Each structure stands twice: as C-alpha cells, then as structure tokens.
C-alpha cells in the first residue's frame, strides 16, 4: 500500500507542478512531447467501447427490471447520461461519484448478506455455494475451468492479476488523482477508494456466482445480478439495490465521457489547432477547445448509441477489450517514466503504438484469442520496445525529465 501511495504522490506532485488535468497531458509534459500527448488522446477513444458496455448494462437493467425493450433502454440510457453530464459537467461528476460509489458498496453488501437465505448453509455459506455450483457444472469449481472461456489456464489467470494491478492506471481513474487539491488528501482518498472498490468488485462477483446457482439456464449472463436482486429481496430493498447499481453505471459512464471529451478538446484540438491556424490567440484556443469538448459529448454519445444497438455477446469482454487496449499502450510509458532515467519521448511513443497496436492485432486477427494473454504479451512487448528505444536515444536532456519526488 505504501508503494501505491508513494506512486500516487509522485504522480500528483508532477501533475500539480505541470498544471495538468489529464493523463495524455501528464505524459506529454513528462516526456516533453506534444506528439505523445496527441497519440495518447487518440488511444483514449477506445473508451467509447467502455461507454458502450455501460450503455448495454443500463439497458439490460431496464429490460430485466422494468420490461423496457433493449433498444429503447439504450436510447433512454444514453439520453439520461448525456443530459446528466451536459447539465452538470465535471462538477456534477466530482460531487456525485463518491455518493454513487457508496450506494454501490451498500448494494454489494446487501447482496452478500442475502446469501444466508438464498444459498443457505449458515456460517458455511461459501461451502454450500461451492457445492451448489459443482452440482450445476463441475467446471465451475475447478481450480482451472473447462476448455472454453478466458480463464482456462494458469497463465491466463496470472494475466488477469496483471490486468487488475494495471487497472489503477486507467486514465479516467488517474484523472481523479490529478483533481485532488492537497497532498494530505491523497492517502485517505487512496485507502477509501481502494476499500470501496474491493467491496464492490469482490461481493458483486460472489453475487454472480449465486445467480449462476439460482438461474442456471439464464439466457444472458449480463442479466444475472438484476435477476438475482429481483428474486431475492422484497420490492423496496430491490429498488434500493437497483438504484445502487444504476448509480455505479452512471458514475463510471460520466467519468468515461468526460475523459474522452476532455482528451478531444484539451489534448487533441488544443495541440493541433495552432498548427493549422497560426493566428489563434491563447484565449481563442481555450474557448474553442471547450466548445470542441462540449460538442464531442454529443458525437461520442451518438456513436456509442449506434454501436450499442448491436448487442454484444458479453458485456464483460467488451469492456475488458476497451481498457486493455489503452493499458497495453500507456503502461510502459507511465511505469518507466516513474523511475527510469533513460525513458525518452521516442521510446514512449514507440511503446504506445507497439502495445496498443499489438493488442488490437492479437485480438482481432485471433493471433492470441485470450484477451488477458493478449494484453499481457502486448504490454510486455511495449516495455521491451521502450527499453530498446530508450537505450538508443537517451541523452542528458532526457534524464533531466525523470520524475522527482520533490517537484
């Protein structure tokens, strides 16, 4: 935990020192490279698929709980989210994310408590859950699952752990670190968010396992939690939990929208506009980049709506494709930029292109079908490429840019 806090402190200090507000901007300042900033901002567009995943999740809840057709659920979900962000902007996100996260944590705890009457077994509830899962499908309780699915080998499971460790570097999460006002808030923020994230991610997975027992023939795995909640709780409690789940979706989605639109306006337009219109003043660039960011909210929303209409086979796989593509590109530049004196802008650019490019090639050309292994090997390749390019291009000028813990 101390190493995480130390990393975030250095990341935050450098962000405040450089007056940056986004991860692409942070990388651009760290490596003194506007080209890198623009390239990473383009990479952030993979978050559109993450947004699609949130749209699908919201529509699935509407479909399962209220009976609204999937297509109308998508339209309603996208409309609500765009209005929510458009009216409140970043301020609404900052104020409500904490509340929504707390609601989701409460919902997760309630789902866990329900095991005592849905699964049974008393204090041996986990043993009972294991037995019932084994009765549904013996592969569900094996250390390594069956031949199908992404968790079918020890290496794949190790790659999942690598992904979970890397997830803290997602831009829409690191942006929260950059938004903190004082350094004294970093430790309590890191600890509290870590605890809440652990509660939500762990207990909701257990809820999915319980739903697998109660509804073994469910058509869509994405409907497992909503169905479990409806069948396991009184109407009022079910409504509270569903609100908690919707809150989590809105919390993630508004962060993703703002991350994408801010990157378009701040990290792409602000850098590229002066190259095409050299007579623009700083005030004009600031004003126009804000307009571009606001306008891109509608464009991104409509694009995500269009993609969402074709329902994906797996909500989880779609979301993981999105952030794995981003992490494959930015993991090496952030990690090596933290401590390695020979981390150069050329190496960082090569790493971003190599990592993201290989991940897309691995998954779309079926070179590596397992998405977790694809991310692991793509990330490993980006580290190797950045190391080689860094050794070949490093100068004293580059070494002066290494992060200082006292900036």
mmCIF file of C-alpha atoms in Angstrom:
data_model
loop_
_atom_site.group_PDB
_atom_site.id
_atom_site.type_symbol
_atom_site.label_atom_id
_atom_site.label_comp_id
_atom_site.label_asym_id
_atom_site.label_seq_id
_atom_site.Cartn_x
_atom_site.Cartn_y
_atom_site.Cartn_z
ATOM 1 C CA UNK A 1 0.000 0.000 0.000
ATOM 2 C CA UNK A 2 2.869 2.388 0.823
ATOM 3 C CA UNK A 3 4.299 1.869 -2.668
ATOM 4 C CA UNK A 4 0.952 2.721 -4.243
ATOM 5 C CA UNK A 5 0.624 5.881 -2.155
ATOM 6 C CA UNK A 6 4.220 6.821 -2.981
ATOM 7 C CA UNK A 7 3.493 6.366 -6.690
ATOM 8 C CA UNK A 8 0.317 8.460 -6.498
ATOM 9 C CA UNK A 9 2.119 11.173 -4.515
ATOM 10 C CA UNK A 10 4.815 11.483 -7.159
ATOM 11 C CA UNK A 11 2.227 11.337 -9.939
ATOM 12 C CA UNK A 12 0.122 14.030 -8.209
ATOM 13 C CA UNK A 13 3.088 16.307 -7.454
ATOM 14 C CA UNK A 14 4.279 16.196 -11.039
ATOM 15 C CA UNK A 15 0.727 16.850 -12.214
ATOM 16 C CA UNK A 16 0.355 19.884 -9.977
ATOM 17 C CA UNK A 17 3.827 21.112 -10.848
ATOM 18 C CA UNK A 18 2.989 20.948 -14.546
ATOM 19 C CA UNK A 19 -0.623 22.087 -14.044
ATOM 20 C CA UNK A 20 -2.042 19.135 -15.939
ATOM 21 C CA UNK A 21 -5.539 17.681 -15.706
ATOM 22 C CA UNK A 22 -5.461 14.559 -17.917
ATOM 23 C CA UNK A 23 -3.233 11.523 -18.391
ATOM 24 C CA UNK A 24 -2.343 12.394 -22.033
ATOM 25 C CA UNK A 25 -1.314 15.869 -20.864
ATOM 26 C CA UNK A 26 0.657 14.361 -17.973
ATOM 27 C CA UNK A 27 2.567 12.088 -20.350
ATOM 28 C CA UNK A 28 3.088 14.966 -22.771
ATOM 29 C CA UNK A 29 4.650 17.081 -20.032
ATOM 30 C CA UNK A 30 6.644 14.205 -18.550
ATOM 31 C CA UNK A 31 8.278 13.419 -21.897
ATOM 32 C CA UNK A 32 8.154 16.979 -23.254
ATOM 33 C CA UNK A 33 6.292 15.677 -26.299
ATOM 34 C CA UNK A 34 3.114 17.117 -27.777
ATOM 35 C CA UNK A 35 3.097 14.280 -30.302
ATOM 36 C CA UNK A 36 2.872 11.762 -27.454
ATOM 37 C CA UNK A 37 0.045 13.750 -25.883
ATOM 38 C CA UNK A 38 -1.978 13.654 -29.106
ATOM 39 C CA UNK A 39 -1.275 9.957 -29.714
ATOM 40 C CA UNK A 40 -2.409 9.003 -26.209
ATOM 41 C CA UNK A 41 -5.520 11.179 -26.588
ATOM 42 C CA UNK A 42 -6.396 9.161 -29.702
ATOM 43 C CA UNK A 43 -5.817 5.960 -27.730
ATOM 44 C CA UNK A 44 -8.314 7.195 -25.117
ATOM 45 C CA UNK A 45 -11.016 6.881 -27.806
ATOM 46 C CA UNK A 46 -11.028 3.142 -27.088
ATOM 47 C CA UNK A 47 -13.058 4.162 -24.049
ATOM 48 C CA UNK A 48 -16.007 4.535 -26.429
ATOM 49 C CA UNK A 49 -16.308 0.741 -26.212
ATOM 50 C CA UNK A 50 -16.221 1.032 -22.429
ATOM 51 C CA UNK A 51 -19.101 3.526 -22.684
ATOM 52 C CA UNK A 52 -20.945 1.085 -24.939
ATOM 53 C CA UNK A 53 -20.556 -1.518 -22.214
ATOM 54 C CA UNK A 54 -22.115 0.846 -19.683
ATOM 55 C CA UNK A 55 -24.980 1.587 -22.102
ATOM 56 C CA UNK A 56 -25.622 -2.126 -22.516
ATOM 57 C CA UNK A 57 -25.540 -2.646 -18.754
ATOM 58 C CA UNK A 58 -28.068 0.124 -18.176
ATOM 59 C CA UNK A 59 -30.345 -1.149 -20.951
ATOM 60 C CA UNK A 60 -30.137 -4.681 -19.541
ATOM 61 C CA UNK A 61 -31.305 -3.423 -16.150
ATOM 62 C CA UNK A 62 -34.221 -1.567 -17.756
ATOM 63 C CA UNK A 63 -35.080 -4.677 -19.762
ATOM 64 C CA UNK A 64 -34.854 -7.105 -16.830
ATOM 65 C CA UNK A 65 -36.438 -4.979 -14.109
ATOM 66 C CA UNK A 66 -38.988 -2.821 -15.936
ATOM 67 C CA UNK A 67 -39.507 -4.765 -19.149
ATOM 68 C CA UNK A 68 -38.411 -1.941 -21.458
ATOM 69 C CA UNK A 69 -37.196 -3.300 -24.832
ATOM 70 C CA UNK A 70 -33.414 -3.332 -25.195
ATOM 71 C CA UNK A 71 -33.264 -0.721 -27.978
ATOM 72 C CA UNK A 72 -35.406 1.751 -26.045
ATOM 73 C CA UNK A 73 -33.301 1.057 -22.952
ATOM 74 C CA UNK A 74 -30.189 2.049 -24.911
ATOM 75 C CA UNK A 75 -31.810 5.270 -26.154
ATOM 76 C CA UNK A 76 -33.083 6.200 -22.688
ATOM 77 C CA UNK A 77 -29.752 5.352 -21.038
ATOM 78 C CA UNK A 78 -27.661 7.418 -23.456
ATOM 79 C CA UNK A 79 -30.082 10.358 -23.227
ATOM 80 C CA UNK A 80 -30.042 10.355 -19.420
ATOM 81 C CA UNK A 81 -26.255 10.182 -19.299
ATOM 82 C CA UNK A 82 -25.661 12.975 -21.819
ATOM 83 C CA UNK A 83 -28.163 15.272 -20.092
ATOM 84 C CA UNK A 84 -26.653 14.425 -16.711
ATOM 85 C CA UNK A 85 -23.139 15.344 -17.843
ATOM 86 C CA UNK A 86 -24.168 18.249 -20.066
ATOM 87 C CA UNK A 87 -26.062 19.978 -17.270
ATOM 88 C CA UNK A 88 -23.541 19.362 -14.519
ATOM 89 C CA UNK A 89 -20.213 18.777 -16.243
ATOM 90 C CA UNK A 90 -17.126 17.978 -14.212
ATOM 91 C CA UNK A 91 -18.610 19.492 -11.060
ATOM 92 C CA UNK A 92 -21.512 17.039 -11.117
ATOM 93 C CA UNK A 93 -19.054 14.209 -11.577
ATOM 94 C CA UNK A 94 -16.853 15.257 -8.661
ATOM 95 C CA UNK A 95 -19.769 15.644 -6.247
ATOM 96 C CA UNK A 96 -21.805 12.600 -7.187
ATOM 97 C CA UNK A 97 -19.140 9.947 -7.833
ATOM 98 C CA UNK A 98 -18.443 9.492 -4.141
ATOM 99 C CA UNK A 99 -22.139 9.191 -3.304
ATOM 100 C CA UNK A 100 -22.741 6.747 -6.142
ATOM 101 C CA UNK A 101 -19.761 4.632 -5.107
ATOM 102 C CA UNK A 102 -21.099 4.451 -1.553
ATOM 103 C CA UNK A 103 -24.538 3.378 -2.813
ATOM 104 C CA UNK A 104 -22.948 0.626 -4.877
ATOM 105 C CA UNK A 105 -20.924 -0.577 -1.886
ATOM 106 C CA UNK A 106 -24.110 -0.775 0.206
ATOM 107 C CA UNK A 107 -25.848 -2.685 -2.597
ATOM 108 C CA UNK A 108 -22.912 -5.122 -2.758
ATOM 109 C CA UNK A 109 -23.061 -5.759 0.995
ATOM 110 C CA UNK A 110 -26.818 -6.387 0.836
ATOM 111 C CA UNK A 111 -26.298 -8.921 -1.957
ATOM 112 C CA UNK A 112 -23.690 -10.712 0.139
ATOM 113 C CA UNK A 113 -25.990 -10.805 3.203
ATOM 114 C CA UNK A 114 -28.742 -12.336 1.053
ATOM 115 C CA UNK A 115 -26.642 -15.487 0.580
ATOM 116 C CA UNK A 116 -27.784 -16.656 4.015
ATOM 117 C CA UNK A 117 -31.362 -17.135 2.765
ATOM 118 C CA UNK A 118 -30.837 -17.737 -0.959
ATOM 119 C CA UNK A 119 -27.916 -20.183 -0.766
ATOM 120 C CA UNK A 120 -28.174 -21.272 2.866
ATOM 121 C CA UNK A 121 -25.613 -23.177 4.890
ATOM 122 C CA UNK A 122 -25.257 -20.679 7.742
ATOM 123 C CA UNK A 123 -21.641 -19.909 8.524
ATOM 124 C CA UNK A 124 -20.692 -22.500 5.905
ATOM 125 C CA UNK A 125 -22.396 -20.447 3.202
ATOM 126 C CA UNK A 126 -19.312 -20.488 0.957
ATOM 127 C CA UNK A 127 -19.036 -24.247 1.237
ATOM 128 C CA UNK A 128 -22.705 -24.543 0.323
ATOM 129 C CA UNK A 129 -22.227 -22.161 -2.607
ATOM 130 C CA UNK A 130 -19.320 -24.281 -3.838
ATOM 131 C CA UNK A 131 -21.374 -27.473 -3.584
ATOM 132 C CA UNK A 132 -24.298 -25.991 -5.486
ATOM 133 C CA UNK A 133 -22.014 -24.580 -8.181
ATOM 134 C CA UNK A 134 -20.450 -28.015 -8.572
ATOM 135 C CA UNK A 135 -23.920 -29.516 -8.987
ATOM 136 C CA UNK A 136 -24.688 -27.052 -11.797
ATOM 137 C CA UNK A 137 -21.370 -27.615 -13.593
ATOM 138 C CA UNK A 138 -18.255 -29.278 -12.111
ATOM 139 C CA UNK A 139 -16.058 -26.976 -14.208
ATOM 140 C CA UNK A 140 -17.255 -24.018 -12.104
ATOM 141 C CA UNK A 141 -15.411 -25.288 -9.019
ATOM 142 C CA UNK A 142 -12.195 -26.472 -10.640
ATOM 143 C CA UNK A 143 -9.012 -24.518 -9.988
ATOM 144 C CA UNK A 144 -8.746 -24.177 -13.762
ATOM 145 C CA UNK A 145 -12.039 -24.069 -15.649
ATOM 146 C CA UNK A 146 -13.092 -26.014 -18.711
ATOM 147 C CA UNK A 147 -11.588 -25.676 -22.144
ATOM 148 C CA UNK A 148 -13.779 -22.694 -23.079
ATOM 149 C CA UNK A 149 -13.613 -19.152 -21.776
ATOM 150 C CA UNK A 150 -10.756 -16.789 -20.904
ATOM 151 C CA UNK A 151 -9.853 -18.421 -17.554
ATOM 152 C CA UNK A 152 -8.725 -21.776 -18.884
ATOM 153 C CA UNK A 153 -5.053 -21.811 -17.879
ATOM 154 C CA UNK A 154 -2.715 -20.829 -15.062
ATOM 155 C CA UNK A 155 -1.023 -18.293 -17.339
ATOM 156 C CA UNK A 156 -4.400 -16.729 -18.188
ATOM 157 C CA UNK A 157 -5.242 -16.325 -14.506
ATOM 158 C CA UNK A 158 -1.823 -14.766 -13.873
ATOM 159 C CA UNK A 159 -2.545 -12.382 -16.757
ATOM 160 C CA UNK A 160 -5.837 -11.445 -15.067
ATOM 161 C CA UNK A 161 -3.910 -10.473 -11.932
ATOM 162 C CA UNK A 162 -1.576 -8.404 -14.102
ATOM 163 C CA UNK A 163 -4.627 -6.678 -15.575
ATOM 164 C CA UNK A 164 -6.117 -5.959 -12.143
ATOM 165 C CA UNK A 165 -2.829 -4.483 -10.959
ATOM 166 C CA UNK A 166 -2.597 -2.333 -14.086
ATOM 167 C CA UNK A 167 -6.206 -1.148 -13.922
ATOM 168 C CA UNK A 168 -5.313 1.634 -11.473
ATOM 169 C CA UNK A 169 -3.533 3.348 -14.387
ATOM 170 C CA UNK A 170 -6.723 3.784 -16.408
ATOM 171 C CA UNK A 171 -6.937 7.466 -17.444
ATOM 172 C CA UNK A 172 -10.434 8.065 -16.058
ATOM 173 C CA UNK A 173 -9.183 6.823 -12.661
ATOM 174 C CA UNK A 174 -5.844 8.662 -12.641
ATOM 175 C CA UNK A 175 -7.731 11.841 -13.544
ATOM 176 C CA UNK A 176 -9.262 11.593 -10.058
ATOM 177 C CA UNK A 177 -5.761 11.773 -8.565
ATOM 178 C CA UNK A 178 -4.977 14.873 -10.614
ATOM 179 C CA UNK A 179 -8.192 16.541 -9.398
ATOM 180 C CA UNK A 180 -7.239 16.316 -5.696
ATOM 181 C CA UNK A 181 -6.440 19.746 -4.288
ATOM 182 C CA UNK A 182 -3.957 18.981 -1.480
ATOM 183 C CA UNK A 183 -1.389 16.243 -0.924
ATOM 184 C CA UNK A 184 -2.817 15.492 2.528
ATOM 185 C CA UNK A 185 -5.960 14.160 0.841
ATOM 186 C CA UNK A 186 -4.066 11.543 -1.188
ATOM 187 C CA UNK A 187 -3.631 8.852 1.481
ATOM 188 C CA UNK A 188 -7.240 8.848 2.757
ATOM 189 C CA UNK A 189 -8.517 9.057 -0.826
ATOM 190 C CA UNK A 190 -6.393 6.093 -1.942
ATOM 191 C CA UNK A 191 -7.336 3.994 1.090
ATOM 192 C CA UNK A 192 -11.066 4.743 0.981
ATOM 193 C CA UNK A 193 -11.421 4.207 -2.757
ATOM 194 C CA UNK A 194 -9.395 1.004 -2.520
ATOM 195 C CA UNK A 195 -11.680 -0.379 0.191
ATOM 196 C CA UNK A 196 -14.855 0.585 -1.691
ATOM 197 C CA UNK A 197 -13.530 -0.873 -4.952
ATOM 198 C CA UNK A 198 -12.599 -4.116 -3.175
ATOM 199 C CA UNK A 199 -16.059 -4.423 -1.608
ATOM 200 C CA UNK A 200 -17.861 -3.768 -4.892
ATOM 201 C CA UNK A 201 -15.696 -5.955 -7.127
ATOM 202 C CA UNK A 202 -15.478 -8.912 -4.723
ATOM 203 C CA UNK A 203 -19.052 -9.073 -3.451
ATOM 204 C CA UNK A 204 -20.610 -8.490 -6.867
ATOM 205 C CA UNK A 205 -18.593 -11.386 -8.294
ATOM 206 C CA UNK A 206 -19.925 -13.580 -5.488
ATOM 207 C CA UNK A 207 -23.405 -12.326 -6.372
ATOM 208 C CA UNK A 208 -22.835 -13.502 -9.917
ATOM 209 C CA UNK A 209 -21.880 -16.953 -8.638
ATOM 210 C CA UNK A 210 -25.053 -17.094 -6.549
ATOM 211 C CA UNK A 211 -27.092 -16.106 -9.605
ATOM 212 C CA UNK A 212 -25.415 -18.929 -11.530
ATOM 213 C CA UNK A 213 -26.794 -21.352 -8.933
ATOM 214 C CA UNK A 214 -30.313 -19.920 -8.822
ATOM 215 C CA UNK A 215 -30.707 -19.290 -12.569
ATOM 216 C CA UNK A 216 -28.537 -21.870 -14.371
ATOM 217 C CA UNK A 217 -30.488 -21.507 -17.627
ATOM 218 C CA UNK A 218 -30.447 -17.699 -17.801
ATOM 219 C CA UNK A 219 -30.231 -16.549 -21.429
ATOM 220 C CA UNK A 220 -27.918 -13.590 -20.788
ATOM 221 C CA UNK A 221 -25.135 -13.578 -18.204
ATOM 222 C CA UNK A 222 -25.387 -9.775 -18.159
ATOM 223 C CA UNK A 223 -28.860 -10.064 -16.590
ATOM 224 C CA UNK A 224 -27.638 -12.262 -13.707
ATOM 225 C CA UNK A 225 -27.322 -9.608 -10.993
ATOM 226 C CA UNK A 226 -30.590 -7.748 -11.798
ATOM 227 C CA UNK A 227 -32.469 -11.063 -11.851
ATOM 228 C CA UNK A 228 -30.869 -12.162 -8.579
ATOM 229 C CA UNK A 229 -31.838 -8.901 -6.887
ATOM 230 C CA UNK A 230 -35.458 -9.082 -8.073
ATOM 231 C CA UNK A 231 -35.912 -12.674 -6.912
ATOM 232 C CA UNK A 232 -34.015 -12.412 -3.613
ATOM 233 C CA UNK A 233 -35.292 -9.218 -1.979
ATOM 234 C CA UNK A 234 -38.582 -7.504 -1.135
ATOM 235 C CA UNK A 235 -39.636 -4.901 -3.692
ATOM 236 C CA UNK A 236 -38.435 -1.885 -1.691
ATOM 237 C CA UNK A 237 -34.995 -3.369 -0.997
ATOM 238 C CA UNK A 238 -34.713 -4.489 -4.625
ATOM 239 C CA UNK A 239 -35.413 -0.932 -5.746
ATOM 240 C CA UNK A 240 -32.689 0.437 -3.453
ATOM 241 C CA UNK A 241 -30.142 -2.072 -4.744
ATOM 242 C CA UNK A 242 -31.065 -1.430 -8.384
ATOM 243 C CA UNK A 243 -30.612 2.298 -7.747
ATOM 244 C CA UNK A 244 -27.172 1.487 -6.339
ATOM 245 C CA UNK A 245 -26.250 -0.479 -9.458
ATOM 246 C CA UNK A 246 -27.533 2.270 -11.753
ATOM 247 C CA UNK A 247 -25.544 4.782 -9.683
ATOM 248 C CA UNK A 248 -22.370 2.797 -10.299
ATOM 249 C CA UNK A 249 -23.061 2.718 -14.037
ATOM 250 C CA UNK A 250 -23.688 6.471 -14.146
ATOM 251 C CA UNK A 251 -20.579 7.130 -12.059
ATOM 252 C CA UNK A 252 -18.374 5.147 -14.438
ATOM 253 C CA UNK A 253 -20.052 6.464 -17.565
ATOM 254 C CA UNK A 254 -19.783 10.153 -16.693
ATOM 255 C CA UNK A 255 -16.077 9.683 -15.902
ATOM 256 C CA UNK A 256 -15.570 7.959 -19.246
ATOM 257 C CA UNK A 257 -17.476 10.589 -21.225
ATOM 258 C CA UNK A 258 -15.614 13.438 -19.559
ATOM 259 C CA UNK A 259 -12.295 11.652 -20.039
ATOM 260 C CA UNK A 260 -12.909 11.134 -23.758
ATOM 261 C CA UNK A 261 -14.325 14.602 -24.456
ATOM 262 C CA UNK A 262 -11.632 16.351 -22.419
ATOM 263 C CA UNK A 263 -8.956 14.474 -24.350
ATOM 264 C CA UNK A 264 -10.554 15.510 -27.639
ATOM 265 C CA UNK A 265 -10.759 19.170 -26.645
ATOM 266 C CA UNK A 266 -7.721 19.599 -24.415
ATOM 267 C CA UNK A 267 -5.238 17.027 -25.666
ATOM 268 C CA UNK A 268 -6.011 16.929 -29.388
ATOM 269 C CA UNK A 269 -7.653 20.168 -30.522
ATOM 270 C CA UNK A 270 -5.616 22.451 -28.245
ATOM 271 C CA UNK A 271 -2.381 20.965 -29.610
ATOM 272 C CA UNK A 272 -3.352 20.628 -33.278
ATOM 273 C CA UNK A 273 -5.348 23.849 -33.801
ATOM 274 C CA UNK A 274 -2.312 26.208 -33.723
ATOM 275 C CA UNK A 275 -0.647 24.091 -36.417
ATOM 276 C CA UNK A 276 -3.465 24.864 -38.861
ATOM 277 C CA UNK A 277 -4.432 28.345 -37.629
ATOM 278 C CA UNK A 278 -1.285 30.109 -36.520
ATOM 279 C CA UNK A 279 -3.038 33.406 -35.745
ATOM 280 C CA UNK A 280 -5.148 31.986 -32.898
ATOM 281 C CA UNK A 281 -4.628 33.601 -29.506
ATOM 282 C CA UNK A 282 -4.416 31.599 -26.286
ATOM 283 C CA UNK A 283 -7.860 32.863 -25.262
ATOM 284 C CA UNK A 284 -9.342 31.760 -28.582
ATOM 285 C CA UNK A 285 -7.764 28.321 -28.290
ATOM 286 C CA UNK A 286 -9.079 27.934 -24.730
ATOM 287 C CA UNK A 287 -12.575 28.971 -25.772
ATOM 288 C CA UNK A 288 -12.681 26.798 -28.874
ATOM 289 C CA UNK A 289 -11.209 23.734 -27.147
ATOM 290 C CA UNK A 290 -14.002 23.971 -24.570
ATOM 291 C CA UNK A 291 -16.596 24.166 -27.355
ATOM 292 C CA UNK A 292 -14.995 21.186 -29.098
ATOM 293 C CA UNK A 293 -15.125 19.177 -25.866
ATOM 294 C CA UNK A 294 -18.800 20.018 -25.322
ATOM 295 C CA UNK A 295 -19.685 19.272 -28.938
ATOM 296 C CA UNK A 296 -17.828 15.976 -28.862
ATOM 297 C CA UNK A 297 -20.057 14.865 -25.967
ATOM 298 C CA UNK A 298 -22.986 14.642 -28.394
ATOM 299 C CA UNK A 299 -20.886 12.974 -31.090
ATOM 300 C CA UNK A 300 -19.445 10.374 -28.706
ATOM 301 C CA UNK A 301 -22.891 9.770 -27.220
ATOM 302 C CA UNK A 302 -24.466 9.143 -30.620
ATOM 303 C CA UNK A 303 -21.551 6.936 -31.685
ATOM 304 C CA UNK A 304 -21.850 4.849 -28.530
ATOM 305 C CA UNK A 305 -25.619 4.605 -29.053
ATOM 306 C CA UNK A 306 -25.138 3.327 -32.606
ATOM 307 C CA UNK A 307 -22.597 0.693 -31.548
ATOM 308 C CA UNK A 308 -24.751 -0.329 -28.559
ATOM 309 C CA UNK A 309 -27.742 -1.186 -30.769
ATOM 310 C CA UNK A 310 -25.904 -4.342 -31.857
ATOM 311 C CA UNK A 311 -25.981 -6.148 -28.530
ATOM 312 C CA UNK A 312 -22.576 -7.684 -27.666
ATOM 313 C CA UNK A 313 -22.334 -11.326 -26.676
ATOM 314 C CA UNK A 314 -20.535 -10.447 -23.448
ATOM 315 C CA UNK A 315 -20.631 -7.122 -21.652
ATOM 316 C CA UNK A 316 -17.564 -8.051 -19.611
ATOM 317 C CA UNK A 317 -15.412 -9.000 -22.608
ATOM 318 C CA UNK A 318 -16.341 -5.795 -24.454
ATOM 319 C CA UNK A 319 -15.353 -3.593 -21.514
ATOM 320 C CA UNK A 320 -12.123 -5.500 -20.968
ATOM 321 C CA UNK A 321 -11.213 -5.100 -24.648
ATOM 322 C CA UNK A 322 -11.607 -1.351 -24.241
ATOM 323 C CA UNK A 323 -9.396 -0.761 -21.240
ATOM 324 C CA UNK A 324 -6.905 -3.484 -22.182
ATOM 325 C CA UNK A 325 -6.182 -1.681 -25.465
ATOM 326 C CA UNK A 326 -5.480 1.529 -23.548
ATOM 327 C CA UNK A 327 -3.427 -0.093 -20.796
ATOM 328 C CA UNK A 328 -1.317 -2.019 -23.306
ATOM 329 C CA UNK A 329 -0.208 1.334 -24.688
ATOM 330 C CA UNK A 330 0.251 3.527 -21.607
ATOM 331 C CA UNK A 331 1.511 1.060 -19.008
ATOM 332 C CA UNK A 332 5.173 1.175 -20.050
ATOM 333 C CA UNK A 333 5.416 4.986 -20.502
ATOM 334 C CA UNK A 334 3.855 5.631 -17.081
ATOM 335 C CA UNK A 335 5.721 2.893 -15.201
ATOM 336 C CA UNK A 336 9.151 3.504 -16.756
ATOM 337 C CA UNK A 337 8.625 7.249 -16.711
ATOM 338 C CA UNK A 338 8.265 6.978 -12.956
ATOM 339 C CA UNK A 339 11.810 5.822 -12.206
ATOM 340 C CA UNK A 340 13.927 5.107 -15.323
ATOM 341 C CA UNK A 341 16.320 7.868 -16.317
ATOM 342 C CA UNK A 342 16.564 6.641 -19.901
ATOM 343 C CA UNK A 343 12.813 6.806 -20.544
ATOM 344 C CA UNK A 344 12.600 9.038 -23.626
ATOM 345 C CA UNK A 345 9.805 10.553 -25.662
ATOM 346 C CA UNK A 346 10.807 8.406 -28.634
ATOM 347 C CA UNK A 347 10.630 5.282 -26.508
ATOM 348 C CA UNK A 348 7.274 6.306 -25.035
ATOM 349 C CA UNK A 349 5.746 6.922 -28.469
ATOM 350 C CA UNK A 350 7.088 3.602 -29.741
ATOM 351 C CA UNK A 351 5.708 1.838 -26.649
ATOM 352 C CA UNK A 352 2.210 3.318 -27.031
ATOM 353 C CA UNK A 353 1.994 2.365 -30.705
ATOM 354 C CA UNK A 354 3.501 -1.091 -30.144
ATOM 355 C CA UNK A 355 1.397 -2.014 -27.116
ATOM 356 C CA UNK A 356 -1.973 -0.843 -28.400
ATOM 357 C CA UNK A 357 -1.274 -1.956 -31.969
ATOM 358 C CA UNK A 358 -0.240 -5.464 -30.973
ATOM 359 C CA UNK A 359 -3.217 -5.856 -28.641
ATOM 360 C CA UNK A 360 -5.652 -4.982 -31.419
ATOM 361 C CA UNK A 361 -3.798 -7.272 -33.845
ATOM 362 C CA UNK A 362 -3.688 -10.151 -31.362
ATOM 363 C CA UNK A 363 -7.418 -9.978 -30.605
ATOM 364 C CA UNK A 364 -8.885 -9.014 -33.977
ATOM 365 C CA UNK A 365 -6.746 -11.381 -36.056
ATOM 366 C CA UNK A 366 -7.156 -14.184 -33.490
ATOM 367 C CA UNK A 367 -3.399 -14.460 -33.090
ATOM 368 C CA UNK A 368 -3.982 -14.696 -29.330
ATOM 369 C CA UNK A 369 -7.647 -15.389 -28.646
ATOM 370 C CA UNK A 370 -7.453 -14.976 -24.869
ATOM 371 C CA UNK A 371 -7.924 -11.247 -24.181
ATOM 372 C CA UNK A 372 -5.922 -11.356 -20.955
ATOM 373 C CA UNK A 373 -2.941 -13.074 -22.529
ATOM 374 C CA UNK A 374 -3.171 -10.675 -25.471
ATOM 375 C CA UNK A 375 -2.897 -7.716 -23.111
ATOM 376 C CA UNK A 376 -0.042 -9.288 -21.159
ATOM 377 C CA UNK A 377 2.104 -10.025 -24.212
ATOM 378 C CA UNK A 378 1.261 -6.691 -25.879
ATOM 379 C CA UNK A 379 2.255 -4.839 -22.697
ATOM 380 C CA UNK A 380 5.431 -6.906 -22.385
ATOM 381 C CA UNK A 381 6.339 -6.029 -25.972
ATOM 382 C CA UNK A 382 5.770 -2.322 -25.277
ATOM 383 C CA UNK A 383 8.172 -2.487 -22.301
ATOM 384 C CA UNK A 384 10.810 -4.199 -24.441
ATOM 385 C CA UNK A 385 10.428 -1.696 -27.285
ATOM 386 C CA UNK A 386 10.536 1.286 -24.940
ATOM 387 C CA UNK A 387 13.623 -0.133 -23.251
ATOM 388 C CA UNK A 388 15.461 -0.634 -26.526
ATOM 389 C CA UNK A 389 14.493 2.750 -27.985
ATOM 390 C CA UNK A 390 15.282 4.455 -24.681
ATOM 391 C CA UNK A 391 18.781 2.993 -24.561
ATOM 392 C CA UNK A 392 19.393 4.083 -28.157
ATOM 393 C CA UNK A 393 18.052 7.638 -27.838
ATOM 394 C CA UNK A 394 18.636 8.718 -24.223
ATOM 395 C CA UNK A 395 20.676 11.873 -23.626
ATOM 396 C CA UNK A 396 21.343 14.046 -20.597
ATOM 397 C CA UNK A 397 18.402 16.199 -21.685
ATOM 398 C CA UNK A 398 16.059 13.230 -21.379
ATOM 399 C CA UNK A 399 17.466 12.232 -17.997
ATOM 400 C CA UNK A 400 16.658 15.690 -16.652
ATOM 401 C CA UNK A 401 12.964 14.954 -17.240
ATOM 402 C CA UNK A 402 12.843 11.965 -14.855
ATOM 403 C CA UNK A 403 10.211 12.327 -12.159
ATOM 404 C CA UNK A 404 11.405 13.879 -8.936
ATOM 405 C CA UNK A 405 9.619 13.049 -5.697
ATOM 406 C CA UNK A 406 10.200 16.596 -4.516
ATOM 407 C CA UNK A 407 8.824 18.539 -7.500
#
